[in-house]
Amino acid sequence: MKAYLTRRYRFSASHRLHCDAMSAAENAMVYGKCNNPYGHGHNYILEVTVSGSVDGATGMVCNLADLDGFVEQEILERFDHQNLNTLPEFQEAVPTTENLCIAAYRILEHGFRHAHLEKVRFEETMMNSFEYAGGAELRR
Amino acid sequence: MVYLTRKAEFSAAHYYHNPEFSAEENRRLFGKCNNPNGHGHNYTLEVTVKGSIDPRSGFVVDLKQLKGVLQREVLDAMDHHFLNKEVPEFFTRVPTTENLAIAIWQRLAPKLTEAQLHRVRVYETPDLFVDFYGEP
Ligand SMILES: [Zn+2]
């Protein structure tokens, strides 16, 4: 039987929203406070949802130790307490939470082999959250 | 179609063990969760039902009835119990969050007559939950 497993992770990082293709005035208008050249930071919450049939012997969609280990090594170690603008993922893309969703999705999609990736969800603050399912519609 | 979600909480003990595996294999697979004396969680259960609104009552489902079914089918059986030893589904299956969501679905689905079960979500901790939609 098919089940969906969701795990929440936390990391803290700084960023600055700035697009080189726009003028200083445009950047200030589009990104407001987030354009501050010194950057600012958030406590991000990353939610990863994977799916698959529940293994008859283990009762699991995938072993949580595998998912935790992968996310720890490939995402948290790279993103936690970093300036997102310095990471390779954000040399071309502005480190908005939208783009953070896509970056995390791609890392999981390419590297995590123990279950099917359904979606990633980010909370940037308690007031806003973002979800990405590889371009697919979200499951209700 | 309108969706209604009801929450409930229960606390239960469990441990992960498959008698078909060696002791060593069980420890490797299940880690700390393999401790045969058990450990426990405060589970949060979210049950989502769907249906059309009854034109007279304005309800998708009578919440009193839904609460009663949840109480009898799930909470009475699981709250403050040892899942492996007291809940028949887990005499033979490992009481993971996945299997708990499936067992709760199977207990509720036949008892819900007014509305259709849409999703069972079980939080083992605030940072780990499983959704089951009755998919094969
Ligand atoms: Zn446990």
JSON list of N, CA and C in Angstrom, two decimals, chain A residues 4-49:
[
{"chain": "A", "resi": 4, "resn": "TYR", "atom": "N", "xyz": [2.75, 8.19, 2.17]},
{"chain": "A", "resi": 4, "resn": "TYR", "atom": "CA", "xyz": [3.57, 9.39, 1.97]},
{"chain": "A", "resi": 4, "resn": "TYR", "atom": "C", "xyz": [4.19, 9.77, 3.30]},
{"chain": "A", "resi": 5, "resn": "LEU", "atom": "N", "xyz": [5.50, 9.88, 3.31]},
{"chain": "A", "resi": 5, "resn": "LEU", "atom": "CA", "xyz": [6.20, 10.17, 4.56]},
{"chain": "A", "resi": 5, "resn": "LEU", "atom": "C", "xyz": [6.81, 11.58, 4.47]},
{"chain": "A", "resi": 6, "resn": "THR", "atom": "N", "xyz": [6.56, 12.37, 5.48]},
{"chain": "A", "resi": 6, "resn": "THR", "atom": "CA", "xyz": [7.08, 13.74, 5.48]},
{"chain": "A", "resi": 6, "resn": "THR", "atom": "C", "xyz": [7.95, 13.97, 6.70]},
{"chain": "A", "resi": 7, "resn": "ARG", "atom": "N", "xyz": [9.11, 14.53, 6.45]},
{"chain": "A", "resi": 7, "resn": "ARG", "atom": "CA", "xyz": [10.07, 14.81, 7.51]},
{"chain": "A", "resi": 7, "resn": "ARG", "atom": "C", "xyz": [10.41, 16.29, 7.49]},
{"chain": "A", "resi": 8, "resn": "ARG", "atom": "N", "xyz": [10.48, 16.91, 8.67]},
{"chain": "A", "resi": 8, "resn": "ARG", "atom": "CA", "xyz": [10.81, 18.34, 8.76]},
{"chain": "A", "resi": 8, "resn": "ARG", "atom": "C", "xyz": [12.24, 18.53, 9.27]},
{"chain": "A", "resi": 9, "resn": "TYR", "atom": "N", "xyz": [12.96, 19.42, 8.62]},
{"chain": "A", "resi": 9, "resn": "TYR", "atom": "CA", "xyz": [14.33, 19.75, 9.01]},
{"chain": "A", "resi": 9, "resn": "TYR", "atom": "C", "xyz": [14.45, 21.26, 9.19]},
{"chain": "A", "resi": 10, "resn": "ARG", "atom": "N", "xyz": [15.47, 21.67, 9.92]},
{"chain": "A", "resi": 10, "resn": "ARG", "atom": "CA", "xyz": [15.68, 23.09, 10.16]},
{"chain": "A", "resi": 10, "resn": "ARG", "atom": "C", "xyz": [17.09, 23.49, 9.81]},
{"chain": "A", "resi": 11, "resn": "PHE", "atom": "N", "xyz": [17.23, 24.67, 9.23]},
{"chain": "A", "resi": 11, "resn": "PHE", "atom": "CA", "xyz": [18.58, 25.25, 9.10]},
{"chain": "A", "resi": 11, "resn": "PHE", "atom": "C", "xyz": [18.46, 26.76, 9.06]},
{"chain": "A", "resi": 12, "resn": "SER", "atom": "N", "xyz": [19.56, 27.41, 9.34]},
{"chain": "A", "resi": 12, "resn": "SER", "atom": "CA", "xyz": [19.59, 28.87, 9.36]},
{"chain": "A", "resi": 12, "resn": "SER", "atom": "C", "xyz": [20.60, 29.34, 8.34]},
{"chain": "A", "resi": 13, "resn": "ALA", "atom": "N", "xyz": [20.21, 30.34, 7.57]},
{"chain": "A", "resi": 13, "resn": "ALA", "atom": "CA", "xyz": [21.12, 30.83, 6.53]},
{"chain": "A", "resi": 13, "resn": "ALA", "atom": "C", "xyz": [20.83, 32.30, 6.24]},
{"chain": "A", "resi": 14, "resn": "SER", "atom": "N", "xyz": [21.81, 32.96, 5.66]},
{"chain": "A", "resi": 14, "resn": "SER", "atom": "CA", "xyz": [21.59, 34.35, 5.27]},
{"chain": "A", "resi": 14, "resn": "SER", "atom": "C", "xyz": [21.46, 34.41, 3.75]},
{"chain": "A", "resi": 15, "resn": "HIS", "atom": "N", "xyz": [20.90, 35.50, 3.30]},
{"chain": "A", "resi": 15, "resn": "HIS", "atom": "CA", "xyz": [20.83, 35.72, 1.85]},
{"chain": "A", "resi": 15, "resn": "HIS", "atom": "C", "xyz": [20.59, 37.20, 1.58]},
{"chain": "A", "resi": 16, "resn": "ARG", "atom": "N", "xyz": [20.77, 37.53, 0.33]},
{"chain": "A", "resi": 16, "resn": "ARG", "atom": "CA", "xyz": [20.41, 38.86, -0.15]},
{"chain": "A", "resi": 16, "resn": "ARG", "atom": "C", "xyz": [19.70, 38.66, -1.48]},
{"chain": "A", "resi": 17, "resn": "LEU", "atom": "N", "xyz": [18.52, 39.28, -1.60]},
{"chain": "A", "resi": 17, "resn": "LEU", "atom": "CA", "xyz": [17.80, 39.17, -2.87]},
{"chain": "A", "resi": 17, "resn": "LEU", "atom": "C", "xyz": [18.24, 40.33, -3.76]},
{"chain": "A", "resi": 18, "resn": "HIS", "atom": "N", "xyz": [18.89, 39.97, -4.84]},
{"chain": "A", "resi": 18, "resn": "HIS", "atom": "CA", "xyz": [19.42, 40.97, -5.75]},
{"chain": "A", "resi": 18, "resn": "HIS", "atom": "C", "xyz": [19.58, 40.34, -7.11]},
{"chain": "A", "resi": 19, "resn": "CYS", "atom": "N", "xyz": [19.16, 41.07, -8.14]},
{"chain": "A", "resi": 19, "resn": "CYS", "atom": "CA", "xyz": [19.28, 40.54, -9.50]},
{"chain": "A", "resi": 19, "resn": "CYS", "atom": "C", "xyz": [20.15, 41.49, -10.30]},
{"chain": "A", "resi": 20, "resn": "ASP", "atom": "N", "xyz": [21.28, 40.98, -10.79]},
{"chain": "A", "resi": 20, "resn": "ASP", "atom": "CA", "xyz": [22.24, 41.81, -11.52]},
{"chain": "A", "resi": 20, "resn": "ASP", "atom": "C", "xyz": [21.65, 42.44, -12.78]},
{"chain": "A", "resi": 21, "resn": "ALA", "atom": "N", "xyz": [20.66, 41.77, -13.34]},
{"chain": "A", "resi": 21, "resn": "ALA", "atom": "CA", "xyz": [20.06, 42.27, -14.59]},
{"chain": "A", "resi": 21, "resn": "ALA", "atom": "C", "xyz": [19.18, 43.49, -14.37]},
{"chain": "A", "resi": 22, "resn": "MET", "atom": "N", "xyz": [18.92, 43.81, -13.11]},
{"chain": "A", "resi": 22, "resn": "MET", "atom": "CA", "xyz": [18.06, 44.98, -12.83]},
{"chain": "A", "resi": 22, "resn": "MET", "atom": "C", "xyz": [18.91, 46.12, -12.29]},
{"chain": "A", "resi": 23, "resn": "SER", "atom": "N", "xyz": [18.44, 47.34, -12.46]},
{"chain": "A", "resi": 23, "resn": "SER", "atom": "CA", "xyz": [19.13, 48.52, -11.92]},
{"chain": "A", "resi": 23, "resn": "SER", "atom": "C", "xyz": [19.02, 48.53, -10.40]},
{"chain": "A", "resi": 24, "resn": "ALA", "atom": "N", "xyz": [19.84, 49.35, -9.76]},
{"chain": "A", "resi": 24, "resn": "ALA", "atom": "CA", "xyz": [19.80, 49.48, -8.30]},
{"chain": "A", "resi": 24, "resn": "ALA", "atom": "C", "xyz": [18.40, 49.90, -7.86]},
{"chain": "A", "resi": 25, "resn": "ALA", "atom": "N", "xyz": [17.81, 50.83, -8.61]},
{"chain": "A", "resi": 25, "resn": "ALA", "atom": "CA", "xyz": [16.48, 51.33, -8.22]},
{"chain": "A", "resi": 25, "resn": "ALA", "atom": "C", "xyz": [15.43, 50.22, -8.36]},
{"chain": "A", "resi": 26, "resn": "GLU", "atom": "N", "xyz": [15.54, 49.45, -9.44]},
{"chain": "A", "resi": 26, "resn": "GLU", "atom": "CA", "xyz": [14.60, 48.34, -9.65]},
{"chain": "A", "resi": 26, "resn": "GLU", "atom": "C", "xyz": [14.75, 47.29, -8.55]},
{"chain": "A", "resi": 27, "resn": "ASN", "atom": "N", "xyz": [16.01, 46.95, -8.25]},
{"chain": "A", "resi": 27, "resn": "ASN", "atom": "CA", "xyz": [16.26, 45.98, -7.18]},
{"chain": "A", "resi": 27, "resn": "ASN", "atom": "C", "xyz": [15.64, 46.43, -5.86]},
{"chain": "A", "resi": 28, "resn": "ALA", "atom": "N", "xyz": [15.84, 47.72, -5.56]},
{"chain": "A", "resi": 28, "resn": "ALA", "atom": "CA", "xyz": [15.30, 48.25, -4.31]},
{"chain": "A", "resi": 28, "resn": "ALA", "atom": "C", "xyz": [13.78, 48.18, -4.32]},
{"chain": "A", "resi": 29, "resn": "MET", "atom": "N", "xyz": [13.20, 48.41, -5.49]},
{"chain": "A", "resi": 29, "resn": "MET", "atom": "CA", "xyz": [11.75, 48.41, -5.57]},
{"chain": "A", "resi": 29, "resn": "MET", "atom": "C", "xyz": [11.20, 46.98, -5.47]},
{"chain": "A", "resi": 30, "resn": "VAL", "atom": "N", "xyz": [11.83, 46.06, -6.19]},
{"chain": "A", "resi": 30, "resn": "VAL", "atom": "CA", "xyz": [11.32, 44.68, -6.24]},
{"chain": "A", "resi": 30, "resn": "VAL", "atom": "C", "xyz": [11.56, 43.96, -4.91]},
{"chain": "A", "resi": 31, "resn": "TYR", "atom": "N", "xyz": [12.76, 44.10, -4.35]},
{"chain": "A", "resi": 31, "resn": "TYR", "atom": "CA", "xyz": [13.11, 43.28, -3.19]},
{"chain": "A", "resi": 31, "resn": "TYR", "atom": "C", "xyz": [13.01, 44.01, -1.85]},
{"chain": "A", "resi": 32, "resn": "GLY", "atom": "N", "xyz": [12.86, 45.33, -1.89]},
{"chain": "A", "resi": 32, "resn": "GLY", "atom": "CA", "xyz": [12.67, 46.07, -0.63]},
{"chain": "A", "resi": 32, "resn": "GLY", "atom": "C", "xyz": [13.80, 45.83, 0.35]},
{"chain": "A", "resi": 33, "resn": "LYS", "atom": "N", "xyz": [13.43, 45.54, 1.60]},
{"chain": "A", "resi": 33, "resn": "LYS", "atom": "CA", "xyz": [14.41, 45.31, 2.66]},
{"chain": "A", "resi": 33, "resn": "LYS", "atom": "C", "xyz": [15.35, 44.15, 2.35]},
{"chain": "A", "resi": 34, "resn": "CYS", "atom": "N", "xyz": [14.84, 43.20, 1.57]},
{"chain": "A", "resi": 34, "resn": "CYS", "atom": "CA", "xyz": [15.63, 41.99, 1.26]},
{"chain": "A", "resi": 34, "resn": "CYS", "atom": "C", "xyz": [16.79, 42.30, 0.33]},
{"chain": "A", "resi": 35, "resn": "ASN", "atom": "N", "xyz": [16.85, 43.52, -0.19]},
{"chain": "A", "resi": 35, "resn": "ASN", "atom": "CA", "xyz": [17.94, 43.91, -1.09]},
{"chain": "A", "resi": 35, "resn": "ASN", "atom": "C", "xyz": [19.14, 44.49, -0.32]},
{"chain": "A", "resi": 36, "resn": "ASN", "atom": "N", "xyz": [19.00, 44.69, 0.97]},
{"chain": "A", "resi": 36, "resn": "ASN", "atom": "CA", "xyz": [20.11, 45.19, 1.80]},
{"chain": "A", "resi": 36, "resn": "ASN", "atom": "C", "xyz": [21.41, 44.48, 1.43]},
{"chain": "A", "resi": 37, "resn": "PRO", "atom": "N", "xyz": [22.43, 45.24, 0.99]},
{"chain": "A", "resi": 37, "resn": "PRO", "atom": "CA", "xyz": [23.66, 44.61, 0.48]},
{"chain": "A", "resi": 37, "resn": "PRO", "atom": "C", "xyz": [24.37, 43.74, 1.49]},
{"chain": "A", "resi": 38, "resn": "TYR", "atom": "N", "xyz": [24.13, 43.95, 2.78]},
{"chain": "A", "resi": 38, "resn": "TYR", "atom": "CA", "xyz": [24.82, 43.13, 3.79]},
{"chain": "A", "resi": 38, "resn": "TYR", "atom": "C", "xyz": [24.09, 41.81, 4.05]},
{"chain": "A", "resi": 39, "resn": "GLY", "atom": "N", "xyz": [22.90, 41.67, 3.49]},
{"chain": "A", "resi": 39, "resn": "GLY", "atom": "CA", "xyz": [22.15, 40.42, 3.68]},
{"chain": "A", "resi": 39, "resn": "GLY", "atom": "C", "xyz": [21.39, 40.39, 4.98]},
{"chain": "A", "resi": 40, "resn": "HIS", "atom": "N", "xyz": [20.63, 39.36, 5.15]},
{"chain": "A", "resi": 40, "resn": "HIS", "atom": "CA", "xyz": [19.87, 39.11, 6.38]},
{"chain": "A", "resi": 40, "resn": "HIS", "atom": "C", "xyz": [19.63, 37.60, 6.39]},
{"chain": "A", "resi": 41, "resn": "GLY", "atom": "N", "xyz": [19.00, 37.09, 7.45]},
{"chain": "A", "resi": 41, "resn": "GLY", "atom": "CA", "xyz": [18.88, 35.63, 7.53]},
{"chain": "A", "resi": 41, "resn": "GLY", "atom": "C", "xyz": [17.53, 35.14, 8.01]},
{"chain": "A", "resi": 42, "resn": "HIS", "atom": "N", "xyz": [17.35, 33.84, 7.89]},
{"chain": "A", "resi": 42, "resn": "HIS", "atom": "CA", "xyz": [16.10, 33.20, 8.33]},
{"chain": "A", "resi": 42, "resn": "HIS", "atom": "C", "xyz": [16.41, 31.86, 8.99]},
{"chain": "A", "resi": 43, "resn": "ASN", "atom": "N", "xyz": [15.48, 31.44, 9.84]},
{"chain": "A", "resi": 43, "resn": "ASN", "atom": "CA", "xyz": [15.47, 30.04, 10.28]},
{"chain": "A", "resi": 43, "resn": "ASN", "atom": "C", "xyz": [14.52, 29.32, 9.34]},
{"chain": "A", "resi": 44, "resn": "TYR", "atom": "N", "xyz": [15.08, 28.59, 8.43]},
{"chain": "A", "resi": 44, "resn": "TYR", "atom": "CA", "xyz": [14.25, 27.89, 7.46]},
{"chain": "A", "resi": 44, "resn": "TYR", "atom": "C", "xyz": [13.78, 26.55, 8.01]},
{"chain": "A", "resi": 45, "resn": "ILE", "atom": "N", "xyz": [12.58, 26.18, 7.60]},
{"chain": "A", "resi": 45, "resn": "ILE", "atom": "CA", "xyz": [12.13, 24.81, 7.83]},
{"chain": "A", "resi": 45, "resn": "ILE", "atom": "C", "xyz": [11.96, 24.17, 6.46]},
{"chain": "A", "resi": 46, "resn": "LEU", "atom": "N", "xyz": [12.58, 23.03, 6.31]},
{"chain": "A", "resi": 46, "resn": "LEU", "atom": "CA", "xyz": [12.47, 22.27, 5.06]},
{"chain": "A", "resi": 46, "resn": "LEU", "atom": "C", "xyz": [11.67, 21.01, 5.35]},
{"chain": "A", "resi": 47, "resn": "GLU", "atom": "N", "xyz": [10.63, 20.81, 4.55]},
{"chain": "A", "resi": 47, "resn": "GLU", "atom": "CA", "xyz": [9.81, 19.59, 4.69]},
{"chain": "A", "resi": 47, "resn": "GLU", "atom": "C", "xyz": [10.00, 18.77, 3.43]},
{"chain": "A", "resi": 48, "resn": "VAL", "atom": "N", "xyz": [10.39, 17.53, 3.59]},
{"chain": "A", "resi": 48, "resn": "VAL", "atom": "CA", "xyz": [10.58, 16.64, 2.44]},
{"chain": "A", "resi": 48, "resn": "VAL", "atom": "C", "xyz": [9.52, 15.55, 2.50]},
{"chain": "A", "resi": 49, "resn": "THR", "atom": "N", "xyz": [8.78, 15.38, 1.41]},
{"chain": "A", "resi": 49, "resn": "THR", "atom": "CA", "xyz": [7.79, 14.30, 1.34]},
{"chain": "A", "resi": 49, "resn": "THR", "atom": "C", "xyz": [8.22, 13.28, 0.30]}
]
